[in-house]
Rosetta silent file (secondary structure, phi, psi, omega in degrees, C-alpha in Angstrom):
SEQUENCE: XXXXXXXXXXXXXXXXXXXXXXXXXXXXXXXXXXXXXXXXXXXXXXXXXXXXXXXXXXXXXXXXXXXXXXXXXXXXXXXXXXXXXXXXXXXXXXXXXXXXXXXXXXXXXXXXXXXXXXXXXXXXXXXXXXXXXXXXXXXXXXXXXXXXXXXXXXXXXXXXXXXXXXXXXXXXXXXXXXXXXXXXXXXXXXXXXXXXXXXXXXXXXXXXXXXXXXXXXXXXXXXXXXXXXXXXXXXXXXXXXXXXXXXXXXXXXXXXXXXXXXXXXXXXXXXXXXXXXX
SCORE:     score description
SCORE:     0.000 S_00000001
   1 L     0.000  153.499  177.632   74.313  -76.772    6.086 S_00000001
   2 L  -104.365 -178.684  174.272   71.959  -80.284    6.877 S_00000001
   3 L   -91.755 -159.432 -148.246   69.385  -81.915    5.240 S_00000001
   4 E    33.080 -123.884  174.431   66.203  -81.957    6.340 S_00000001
   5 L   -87.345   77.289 -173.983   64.169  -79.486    7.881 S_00000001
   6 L   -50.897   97.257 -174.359   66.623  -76.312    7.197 S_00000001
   7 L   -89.632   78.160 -175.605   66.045  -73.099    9.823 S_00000001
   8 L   -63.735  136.711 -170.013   68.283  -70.926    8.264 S_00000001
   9 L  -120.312  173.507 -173.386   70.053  -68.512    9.657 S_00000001
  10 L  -123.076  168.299 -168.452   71.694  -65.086    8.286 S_00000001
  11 L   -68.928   -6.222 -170.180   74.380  -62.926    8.617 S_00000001
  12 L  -157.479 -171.684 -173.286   71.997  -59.694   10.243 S_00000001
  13 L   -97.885   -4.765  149.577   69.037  -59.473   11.225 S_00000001
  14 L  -125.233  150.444 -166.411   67.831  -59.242    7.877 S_00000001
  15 L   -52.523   48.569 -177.980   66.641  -62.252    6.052 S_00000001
  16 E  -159.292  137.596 -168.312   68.201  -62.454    2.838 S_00000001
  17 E  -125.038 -176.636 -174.567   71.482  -63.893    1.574 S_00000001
  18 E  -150.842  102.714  172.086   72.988  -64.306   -2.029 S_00000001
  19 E   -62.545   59.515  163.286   75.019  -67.558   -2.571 S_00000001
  20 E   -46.153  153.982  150.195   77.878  -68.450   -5.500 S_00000001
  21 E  -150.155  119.750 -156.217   78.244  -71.563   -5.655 S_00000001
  22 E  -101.158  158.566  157.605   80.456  -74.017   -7.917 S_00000001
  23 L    47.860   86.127  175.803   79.749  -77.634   -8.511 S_00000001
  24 L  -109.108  149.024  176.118   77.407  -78.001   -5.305 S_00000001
  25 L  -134.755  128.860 -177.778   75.811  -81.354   -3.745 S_00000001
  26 L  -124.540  143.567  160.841   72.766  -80.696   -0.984 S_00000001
  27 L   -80.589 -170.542  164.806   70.497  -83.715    0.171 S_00000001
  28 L   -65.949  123.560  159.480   66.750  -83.025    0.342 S_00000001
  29 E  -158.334 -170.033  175.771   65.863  -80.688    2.563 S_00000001
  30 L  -174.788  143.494 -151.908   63.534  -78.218    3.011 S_00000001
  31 L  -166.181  166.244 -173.142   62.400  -74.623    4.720 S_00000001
  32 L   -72.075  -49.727  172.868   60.063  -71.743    4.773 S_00000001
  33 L   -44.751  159.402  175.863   62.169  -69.087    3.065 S_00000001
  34 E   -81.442  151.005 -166.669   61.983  -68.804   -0.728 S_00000001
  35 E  -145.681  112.950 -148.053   64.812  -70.325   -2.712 S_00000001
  36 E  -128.816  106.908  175.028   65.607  -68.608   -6.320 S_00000001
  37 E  -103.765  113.984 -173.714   68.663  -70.669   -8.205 S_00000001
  38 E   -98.880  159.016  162.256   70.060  -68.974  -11.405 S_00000001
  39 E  -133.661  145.355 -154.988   72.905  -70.981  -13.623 S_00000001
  40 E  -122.521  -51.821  161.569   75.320  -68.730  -14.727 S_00000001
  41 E  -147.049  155.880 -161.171   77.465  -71.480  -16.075 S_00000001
  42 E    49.082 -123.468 -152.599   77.312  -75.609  -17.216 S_00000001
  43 L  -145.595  176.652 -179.800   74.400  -77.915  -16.109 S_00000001
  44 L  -173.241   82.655 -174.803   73.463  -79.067  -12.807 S_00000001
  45 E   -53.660  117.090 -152.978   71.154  -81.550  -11.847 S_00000001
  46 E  -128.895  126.486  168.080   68.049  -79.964   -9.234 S_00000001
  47 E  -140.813  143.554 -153.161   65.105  -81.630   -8.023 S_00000001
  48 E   -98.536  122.166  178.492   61.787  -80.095   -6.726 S_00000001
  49 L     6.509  -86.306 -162.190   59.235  -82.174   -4.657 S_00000001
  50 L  -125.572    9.163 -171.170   58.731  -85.205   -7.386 S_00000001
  51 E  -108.994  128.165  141.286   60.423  -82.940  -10.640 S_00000001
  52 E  -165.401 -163.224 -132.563   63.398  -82.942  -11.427 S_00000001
  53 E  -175.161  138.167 -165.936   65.258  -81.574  -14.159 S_00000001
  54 E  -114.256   99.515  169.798   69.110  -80.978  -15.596 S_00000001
  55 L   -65.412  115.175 -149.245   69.504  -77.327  -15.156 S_00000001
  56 L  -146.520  152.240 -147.648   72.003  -75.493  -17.824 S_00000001
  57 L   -59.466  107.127  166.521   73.216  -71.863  -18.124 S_00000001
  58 L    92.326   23.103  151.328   70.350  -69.235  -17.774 S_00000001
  59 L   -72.058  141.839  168.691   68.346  -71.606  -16.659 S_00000001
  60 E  -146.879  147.413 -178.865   66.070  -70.720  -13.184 S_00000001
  61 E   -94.132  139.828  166.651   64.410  -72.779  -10.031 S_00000001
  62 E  -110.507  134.065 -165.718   62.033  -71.461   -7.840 S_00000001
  63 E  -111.173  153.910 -170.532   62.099  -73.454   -4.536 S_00000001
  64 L  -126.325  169.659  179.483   58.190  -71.956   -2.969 S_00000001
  65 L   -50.767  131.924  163.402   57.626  -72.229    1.006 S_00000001
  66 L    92.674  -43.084  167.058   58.011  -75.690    1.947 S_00000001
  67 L   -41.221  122.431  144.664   59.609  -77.838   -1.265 S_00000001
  68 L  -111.413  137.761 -143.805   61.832  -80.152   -0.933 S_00000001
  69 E  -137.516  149.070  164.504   64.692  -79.785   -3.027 S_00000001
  70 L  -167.113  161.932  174.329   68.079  -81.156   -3.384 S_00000001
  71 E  -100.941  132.932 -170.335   71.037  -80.725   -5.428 S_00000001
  72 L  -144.604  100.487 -169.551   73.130  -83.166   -7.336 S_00000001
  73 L  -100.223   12.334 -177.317   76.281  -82.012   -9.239 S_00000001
  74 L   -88.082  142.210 -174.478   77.671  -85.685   -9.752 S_00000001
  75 L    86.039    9.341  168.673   79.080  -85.998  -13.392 S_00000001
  76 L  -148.056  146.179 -175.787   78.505  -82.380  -14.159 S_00000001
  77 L  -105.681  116.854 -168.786   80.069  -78.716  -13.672 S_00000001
  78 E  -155.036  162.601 -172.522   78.127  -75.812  -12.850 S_00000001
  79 E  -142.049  128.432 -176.227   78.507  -72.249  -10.975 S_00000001
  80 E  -143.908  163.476  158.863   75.036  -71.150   -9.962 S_00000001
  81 E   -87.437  116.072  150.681   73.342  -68.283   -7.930 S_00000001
  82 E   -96.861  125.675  156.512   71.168  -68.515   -4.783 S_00000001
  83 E   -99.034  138.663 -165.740   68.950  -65.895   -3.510 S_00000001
  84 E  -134.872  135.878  172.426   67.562  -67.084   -0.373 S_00000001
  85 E  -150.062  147.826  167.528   65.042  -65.032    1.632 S_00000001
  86 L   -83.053  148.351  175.443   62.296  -65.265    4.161 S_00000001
  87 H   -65.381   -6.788  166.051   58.730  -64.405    2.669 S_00000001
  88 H   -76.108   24.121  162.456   57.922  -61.848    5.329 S_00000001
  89 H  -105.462   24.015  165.449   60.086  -59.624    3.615 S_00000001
  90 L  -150.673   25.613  171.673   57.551  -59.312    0.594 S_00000001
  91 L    88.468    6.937  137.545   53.996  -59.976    3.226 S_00000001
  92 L   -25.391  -28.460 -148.338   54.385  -63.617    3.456 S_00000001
  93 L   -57.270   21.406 -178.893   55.264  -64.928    6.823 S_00000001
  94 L  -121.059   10.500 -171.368   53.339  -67.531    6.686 S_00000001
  95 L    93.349  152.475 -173.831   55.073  -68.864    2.872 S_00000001
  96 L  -111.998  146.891   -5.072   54.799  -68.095   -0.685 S_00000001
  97 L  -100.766  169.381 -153.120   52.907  -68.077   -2.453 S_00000001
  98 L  -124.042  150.438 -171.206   49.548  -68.214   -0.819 S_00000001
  99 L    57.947    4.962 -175.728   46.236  -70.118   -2.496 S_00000001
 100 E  -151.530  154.870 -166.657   48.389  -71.050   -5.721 S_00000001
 101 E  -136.885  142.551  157.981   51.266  -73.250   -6.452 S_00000001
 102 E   -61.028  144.794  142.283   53.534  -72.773   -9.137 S_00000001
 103 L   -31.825  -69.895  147.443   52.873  -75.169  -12.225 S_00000001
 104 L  -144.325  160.226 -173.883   56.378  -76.001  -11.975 S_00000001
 105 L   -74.858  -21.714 -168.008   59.088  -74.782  -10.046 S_00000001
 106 E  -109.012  159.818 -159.750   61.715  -74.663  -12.909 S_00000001
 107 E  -142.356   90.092  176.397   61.825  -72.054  -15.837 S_00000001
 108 L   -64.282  155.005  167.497   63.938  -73.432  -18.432 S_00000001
 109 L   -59.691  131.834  161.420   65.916  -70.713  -21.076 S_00000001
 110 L  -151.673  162.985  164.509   64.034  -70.821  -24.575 S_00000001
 111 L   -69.230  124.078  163.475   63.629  -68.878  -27.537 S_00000001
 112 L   -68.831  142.787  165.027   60.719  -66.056  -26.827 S_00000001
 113 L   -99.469  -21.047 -163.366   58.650  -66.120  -29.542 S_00000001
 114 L  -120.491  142.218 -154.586   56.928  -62.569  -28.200 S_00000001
 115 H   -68.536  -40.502  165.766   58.501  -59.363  -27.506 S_00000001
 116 H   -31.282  -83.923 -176.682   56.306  -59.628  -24.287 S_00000001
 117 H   -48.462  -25.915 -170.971   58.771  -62.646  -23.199 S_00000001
 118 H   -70.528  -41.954  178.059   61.788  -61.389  -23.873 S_00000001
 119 H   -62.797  -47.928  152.925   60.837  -58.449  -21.700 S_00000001
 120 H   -38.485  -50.671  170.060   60.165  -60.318  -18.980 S_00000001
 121 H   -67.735  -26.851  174.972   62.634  -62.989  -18.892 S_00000001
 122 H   -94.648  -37.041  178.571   65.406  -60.563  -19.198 S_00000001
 123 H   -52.202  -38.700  169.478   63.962  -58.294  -16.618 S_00000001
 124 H   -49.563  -47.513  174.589   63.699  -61.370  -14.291 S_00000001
 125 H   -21.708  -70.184  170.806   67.368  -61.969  -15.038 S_00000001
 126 H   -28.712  -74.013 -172.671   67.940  -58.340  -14.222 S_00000001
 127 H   -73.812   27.085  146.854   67.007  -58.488  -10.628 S_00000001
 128 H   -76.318  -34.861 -164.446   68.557  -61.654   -9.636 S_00000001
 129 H   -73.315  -91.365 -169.147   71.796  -59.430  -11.397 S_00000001
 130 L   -41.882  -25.565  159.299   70.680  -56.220   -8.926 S_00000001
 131 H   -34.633  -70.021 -166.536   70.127  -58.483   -6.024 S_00000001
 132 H   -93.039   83.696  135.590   73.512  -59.645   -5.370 S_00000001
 133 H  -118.304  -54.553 -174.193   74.816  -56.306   -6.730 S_00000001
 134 H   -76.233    4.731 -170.956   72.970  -54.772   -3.892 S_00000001
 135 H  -112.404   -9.129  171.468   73.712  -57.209   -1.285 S_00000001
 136 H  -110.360  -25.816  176.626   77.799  -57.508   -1.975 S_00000001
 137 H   -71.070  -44.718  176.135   77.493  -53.231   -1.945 S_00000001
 138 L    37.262   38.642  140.734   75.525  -52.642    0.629 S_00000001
 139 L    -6.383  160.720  174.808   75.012  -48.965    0.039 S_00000001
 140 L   -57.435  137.175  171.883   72.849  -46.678    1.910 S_00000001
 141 L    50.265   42.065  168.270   69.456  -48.087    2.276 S_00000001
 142 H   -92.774  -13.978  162.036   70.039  -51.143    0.465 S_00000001
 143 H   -59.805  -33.966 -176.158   67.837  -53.676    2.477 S_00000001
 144 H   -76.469  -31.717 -160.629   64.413  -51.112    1.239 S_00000001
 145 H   -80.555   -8.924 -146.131   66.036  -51.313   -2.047 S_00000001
 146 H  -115.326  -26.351  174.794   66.941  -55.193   -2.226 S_00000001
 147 H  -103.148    3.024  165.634   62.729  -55.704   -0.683 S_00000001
 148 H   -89.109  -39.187  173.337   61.489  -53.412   -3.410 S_00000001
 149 H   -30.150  -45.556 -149.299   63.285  -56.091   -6.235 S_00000001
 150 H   -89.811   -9.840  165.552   62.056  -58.823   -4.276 S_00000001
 151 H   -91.702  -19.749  171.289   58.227  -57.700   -4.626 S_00000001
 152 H   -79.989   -2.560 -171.419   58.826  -56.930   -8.461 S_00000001
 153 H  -107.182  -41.510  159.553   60.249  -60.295   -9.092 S_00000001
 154 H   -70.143  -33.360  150.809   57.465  -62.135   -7.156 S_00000001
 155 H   -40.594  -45.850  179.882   55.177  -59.848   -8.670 S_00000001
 156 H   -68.141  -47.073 -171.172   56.140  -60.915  -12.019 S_00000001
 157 H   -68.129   -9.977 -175.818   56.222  -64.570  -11.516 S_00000001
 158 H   -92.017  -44.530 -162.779   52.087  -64.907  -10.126 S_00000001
 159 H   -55.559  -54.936 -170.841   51.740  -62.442  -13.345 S_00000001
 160 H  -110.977   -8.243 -179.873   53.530  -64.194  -15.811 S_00000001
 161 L   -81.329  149.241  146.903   54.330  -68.034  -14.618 S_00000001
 162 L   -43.181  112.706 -167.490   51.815  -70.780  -15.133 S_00000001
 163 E  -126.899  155.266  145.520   50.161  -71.093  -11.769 S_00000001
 164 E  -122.175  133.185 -171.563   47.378  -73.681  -10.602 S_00000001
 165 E   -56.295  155.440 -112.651   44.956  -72.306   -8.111 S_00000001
 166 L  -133.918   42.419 -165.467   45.086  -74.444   -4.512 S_00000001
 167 L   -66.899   88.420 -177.304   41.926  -76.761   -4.690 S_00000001
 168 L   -42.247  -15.823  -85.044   41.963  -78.233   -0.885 S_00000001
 169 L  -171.575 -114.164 -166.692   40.392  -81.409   -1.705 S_00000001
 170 L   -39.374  -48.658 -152.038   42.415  -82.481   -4.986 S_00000001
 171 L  -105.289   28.905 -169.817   45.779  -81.136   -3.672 S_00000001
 172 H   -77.474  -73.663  178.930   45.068  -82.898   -0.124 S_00000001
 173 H   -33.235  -65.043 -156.560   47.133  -86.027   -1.402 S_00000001
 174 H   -74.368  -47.524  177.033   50.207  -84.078   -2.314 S_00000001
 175 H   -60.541  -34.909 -159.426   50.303  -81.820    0.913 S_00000001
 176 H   -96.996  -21.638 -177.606   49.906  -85.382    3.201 S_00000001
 177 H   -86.313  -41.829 -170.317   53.068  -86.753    0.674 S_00000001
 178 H  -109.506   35.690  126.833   55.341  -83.980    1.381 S_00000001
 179 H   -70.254  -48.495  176.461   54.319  -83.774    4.994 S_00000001
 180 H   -63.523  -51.947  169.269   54.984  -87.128    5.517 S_00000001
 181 H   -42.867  -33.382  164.607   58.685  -86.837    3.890 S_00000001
 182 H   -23.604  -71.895 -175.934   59.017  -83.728    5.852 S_00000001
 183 H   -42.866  -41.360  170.493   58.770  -86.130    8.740 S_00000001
 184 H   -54.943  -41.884 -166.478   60.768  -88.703    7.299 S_00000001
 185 H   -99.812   13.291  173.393   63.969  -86.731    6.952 S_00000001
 186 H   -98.900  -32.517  170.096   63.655  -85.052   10.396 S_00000001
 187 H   -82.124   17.066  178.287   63.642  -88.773   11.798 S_00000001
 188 H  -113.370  -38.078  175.282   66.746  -89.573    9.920 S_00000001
 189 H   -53.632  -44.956 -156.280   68.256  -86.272   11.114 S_00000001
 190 L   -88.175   -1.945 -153.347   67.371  -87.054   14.706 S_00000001
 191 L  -135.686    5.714  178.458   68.393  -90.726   14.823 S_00000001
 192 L   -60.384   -6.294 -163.592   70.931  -91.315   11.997 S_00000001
 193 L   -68.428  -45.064 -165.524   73.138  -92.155   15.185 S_00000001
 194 L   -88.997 -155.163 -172.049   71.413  -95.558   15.273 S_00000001
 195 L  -118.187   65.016 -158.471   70.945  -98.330   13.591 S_00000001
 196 L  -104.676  138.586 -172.441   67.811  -97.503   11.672 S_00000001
 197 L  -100.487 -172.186  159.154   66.722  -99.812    8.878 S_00000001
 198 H   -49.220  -46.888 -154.364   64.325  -99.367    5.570 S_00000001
 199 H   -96.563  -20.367  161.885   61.605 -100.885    7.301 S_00000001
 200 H   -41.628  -55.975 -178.050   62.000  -98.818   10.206 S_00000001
 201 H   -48.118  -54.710  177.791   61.575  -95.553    7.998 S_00000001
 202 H   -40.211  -66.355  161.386   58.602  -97.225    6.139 S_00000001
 203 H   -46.115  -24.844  174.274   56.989  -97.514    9.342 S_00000001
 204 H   -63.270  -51.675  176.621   57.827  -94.002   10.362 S_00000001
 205 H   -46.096  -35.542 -161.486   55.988  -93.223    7.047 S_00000001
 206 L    65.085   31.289  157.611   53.049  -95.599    7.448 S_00000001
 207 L  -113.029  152.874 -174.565   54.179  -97.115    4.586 S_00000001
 208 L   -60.086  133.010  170.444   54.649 -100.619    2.819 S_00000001
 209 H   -17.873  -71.596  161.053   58.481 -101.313    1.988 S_00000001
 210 H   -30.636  -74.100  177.495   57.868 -101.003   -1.678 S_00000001
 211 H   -65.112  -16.659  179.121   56.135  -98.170   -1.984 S_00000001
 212 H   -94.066  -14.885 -154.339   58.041  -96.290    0.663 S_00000001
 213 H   -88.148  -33.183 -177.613   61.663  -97.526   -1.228 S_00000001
 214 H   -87.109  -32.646 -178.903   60.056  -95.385   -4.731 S_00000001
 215 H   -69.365  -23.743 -174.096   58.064  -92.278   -2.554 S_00000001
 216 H   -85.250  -34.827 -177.794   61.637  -91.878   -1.031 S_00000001
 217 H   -96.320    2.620 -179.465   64.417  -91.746   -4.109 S_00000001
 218 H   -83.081  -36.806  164.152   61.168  -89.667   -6.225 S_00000001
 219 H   -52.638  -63.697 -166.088   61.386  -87.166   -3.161 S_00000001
 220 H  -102.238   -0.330  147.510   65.297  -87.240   -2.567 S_00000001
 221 L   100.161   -2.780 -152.228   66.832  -87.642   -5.669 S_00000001
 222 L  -169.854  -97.044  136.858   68.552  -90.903   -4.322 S_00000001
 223 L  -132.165 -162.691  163.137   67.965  -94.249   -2.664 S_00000001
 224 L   -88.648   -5.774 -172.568   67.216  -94.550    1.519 S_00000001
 225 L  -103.544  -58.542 -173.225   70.976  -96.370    2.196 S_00000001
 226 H   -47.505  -42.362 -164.896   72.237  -93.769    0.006 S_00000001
 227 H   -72.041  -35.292  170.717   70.526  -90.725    1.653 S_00000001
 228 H   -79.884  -64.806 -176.981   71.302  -91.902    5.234 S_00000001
 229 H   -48.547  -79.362 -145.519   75.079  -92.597    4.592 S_00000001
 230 H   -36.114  -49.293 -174.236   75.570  -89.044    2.838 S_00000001
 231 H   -56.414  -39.117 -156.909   73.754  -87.833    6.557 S_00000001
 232 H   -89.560  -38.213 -154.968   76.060  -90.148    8.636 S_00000001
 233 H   -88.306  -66.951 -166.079   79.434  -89.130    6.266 S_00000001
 234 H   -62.621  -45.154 -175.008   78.502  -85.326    6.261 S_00000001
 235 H   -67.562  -64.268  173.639   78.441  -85.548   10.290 S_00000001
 236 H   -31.794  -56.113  178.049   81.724  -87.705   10.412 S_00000001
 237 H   -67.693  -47.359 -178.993   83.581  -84.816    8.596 S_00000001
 238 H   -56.320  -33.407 -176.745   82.470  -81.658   10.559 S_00000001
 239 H   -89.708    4.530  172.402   83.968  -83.958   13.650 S_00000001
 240 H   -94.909  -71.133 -151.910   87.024  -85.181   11.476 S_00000001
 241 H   -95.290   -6.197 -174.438   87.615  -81.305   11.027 S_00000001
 242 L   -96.247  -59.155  177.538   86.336  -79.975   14.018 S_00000001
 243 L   -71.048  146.740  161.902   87.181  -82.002   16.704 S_00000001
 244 L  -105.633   14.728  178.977   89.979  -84.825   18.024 S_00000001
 245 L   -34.063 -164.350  178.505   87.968  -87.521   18.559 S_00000001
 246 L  -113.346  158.550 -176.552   89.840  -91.010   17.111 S_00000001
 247 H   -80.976  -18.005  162.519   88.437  -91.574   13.702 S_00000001
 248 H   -73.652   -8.926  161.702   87.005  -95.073   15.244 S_00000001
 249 H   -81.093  -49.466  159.156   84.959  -93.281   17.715 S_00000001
 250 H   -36.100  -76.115 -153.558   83.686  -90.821   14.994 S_00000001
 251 H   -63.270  -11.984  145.302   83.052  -93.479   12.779 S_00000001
 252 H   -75.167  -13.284 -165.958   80.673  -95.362   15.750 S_00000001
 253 H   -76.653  -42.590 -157.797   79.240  -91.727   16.747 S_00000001
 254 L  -120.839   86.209  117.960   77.545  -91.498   13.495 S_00000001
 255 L    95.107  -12.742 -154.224   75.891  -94.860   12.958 S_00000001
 256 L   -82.606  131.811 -167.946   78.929  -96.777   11.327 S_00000001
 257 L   -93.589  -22.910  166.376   78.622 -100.426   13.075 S_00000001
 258 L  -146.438  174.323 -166.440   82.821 -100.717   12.057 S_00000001
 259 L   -86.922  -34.261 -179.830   85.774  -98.756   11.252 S_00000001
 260 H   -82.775  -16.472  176.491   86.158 -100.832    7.293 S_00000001
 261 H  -103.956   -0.581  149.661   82.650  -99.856    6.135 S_00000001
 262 H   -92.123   10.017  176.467   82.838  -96.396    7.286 S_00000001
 263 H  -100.748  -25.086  168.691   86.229  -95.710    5.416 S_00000001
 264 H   -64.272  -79.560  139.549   84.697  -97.653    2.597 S_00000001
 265 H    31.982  -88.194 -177.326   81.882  -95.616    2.867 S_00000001
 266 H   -54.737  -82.769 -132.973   83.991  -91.809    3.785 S_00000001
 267 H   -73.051  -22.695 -179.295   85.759  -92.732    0.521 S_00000001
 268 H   -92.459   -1.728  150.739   83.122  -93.447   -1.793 S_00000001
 269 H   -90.264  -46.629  177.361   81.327  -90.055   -1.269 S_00000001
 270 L   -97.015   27.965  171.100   84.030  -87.717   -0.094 S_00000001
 271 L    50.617   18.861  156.583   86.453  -89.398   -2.988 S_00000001
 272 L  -155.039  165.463 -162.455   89.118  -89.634    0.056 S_00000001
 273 L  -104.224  149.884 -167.837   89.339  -91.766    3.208 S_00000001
 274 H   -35.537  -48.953 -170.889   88.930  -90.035    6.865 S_00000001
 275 H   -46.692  -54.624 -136.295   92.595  -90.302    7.484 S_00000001
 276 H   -90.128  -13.492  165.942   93.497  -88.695    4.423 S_00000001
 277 H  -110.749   -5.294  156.500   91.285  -85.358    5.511 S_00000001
 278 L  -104.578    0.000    0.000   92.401  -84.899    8.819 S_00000001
């Protein structure tokens, strides 16, 4: 999978997968389907348009239409759950939720103090649990059964989550911040090839250096040198494993100006040098 602007696609023709995943690292990216991350076991560091937040067994994220999100497992161990779906399969197609925003996207594990929570919190639980039960089974008529879950579990969360109501005006700033980052990482996607600097991006932004170098790691979790190599590195390897190019042709394909700073590079993200993974 890439960063940026993620079209995802699925195994059938209907929209909804179920994910394991151990120790995972995603950049920032970001798509219309809904994106529901359970941790099943150790911590995991996850971050949500400007939030972010060290995620730890029975903890859950809600990624809403549109977030950008990215995952960062360095220094920590963690086996998590994805449910990934598009929102027309609960009356959505245009993204969820509509006229309201979650408070925040993440729902840490605490003690309920009210009998009320407990019911809830473990029923959400449940159906993340019946999800992938019914989606690794795939039993008769398990897609109606797997889109009745997925309207009680969005049902619950507008019911019972801390929501703030969509004020066009007031939340004008934040929709214009994570359009422009939208933008940003689809011009890194199409052009990571080149030789694109900081101040280029800043201009793609229409922002001052400064201010573009903190709106960028508060988005992505990461710095703009950082965020580009991981883009340029992650391309080098599908063509390291895919492909016979020479590893000096790779390593100019994707952006690398020489062959010693992209093995310096290779090695200080994928903890081994190009050679050593073909």
């Amino acid at each position: 999978m890439k960063a940026f602007h993620e079209n995802r696609t699925y195994h059938s023709t209907f929209p909804f997968t179920v994910i394991m995943s151990n120790d995972i690292d995603f950049l920032a990216h970001w798509h219309n389907d809904l994106e529901i991350v359970y941790v099943f076991e150790g911590s995991i560091r996850m971050g949500i348009n400007s939030e972010t937040r060290i995620l730890k067994a029975g903890d859950m994220a809600i990624c809403s239409s549109g977030d950008i999100h990215y995952y960062d497992s360095k220094d920590s161990s963690s086996k998590i759950m994805m449910v990934i779906f598009n929102p027309s399969l609960i009356g959505f197609p245009g993204g969820w939720p509509l006229n309201v925003r979650l408070t925040s996207p993440f729902m840490e594990k605490r003690i309920a103090t009210r009998e009320e929570e407990v019911r809830i919190n473990n029923r959400l639980s449940m159906i993340l649990q019946e999800l992938m039960d019914e989606y690794n089974q795939k039993l008769e008529y398990h897609e109606q059964v797997i889109i009745g879950l997925l309207h009680e579990w969005s049902g619950l969360i507008l019911r019972h989550v801390p929501l703030d109501k969509i004020n066009p005006q007031k939340d004008k700033r934040r929709i214009t911040n994570m359009k422009i980052m939208q933008g940003v990482l689809e011009y890194l996607d199409v052009n990571y090839m080149h030789p694109i600097t900081l101040a280029d991006a800043a201009r793609q932004a229409n922002m001052s250096l400064f201010y573009f170098s903190r709106f960028f790691k508060s988005l992505s979790g990461m710095s703009y040198i950082a965020y580009l190599s991981n883009i340029r590195v992650n391309q080098a390897e599908q063509l390291l494993l895919t492909t016979d190019k020479s590893i000096l042709n790779i390593a100019l394909e994707c952006g690398f100006t020489n062959i010693r700073t992209f093995n310096r590079v290779f090695k200080q993200i994928k903890q081994r040098t190009p050679s050593e993974l073909r």
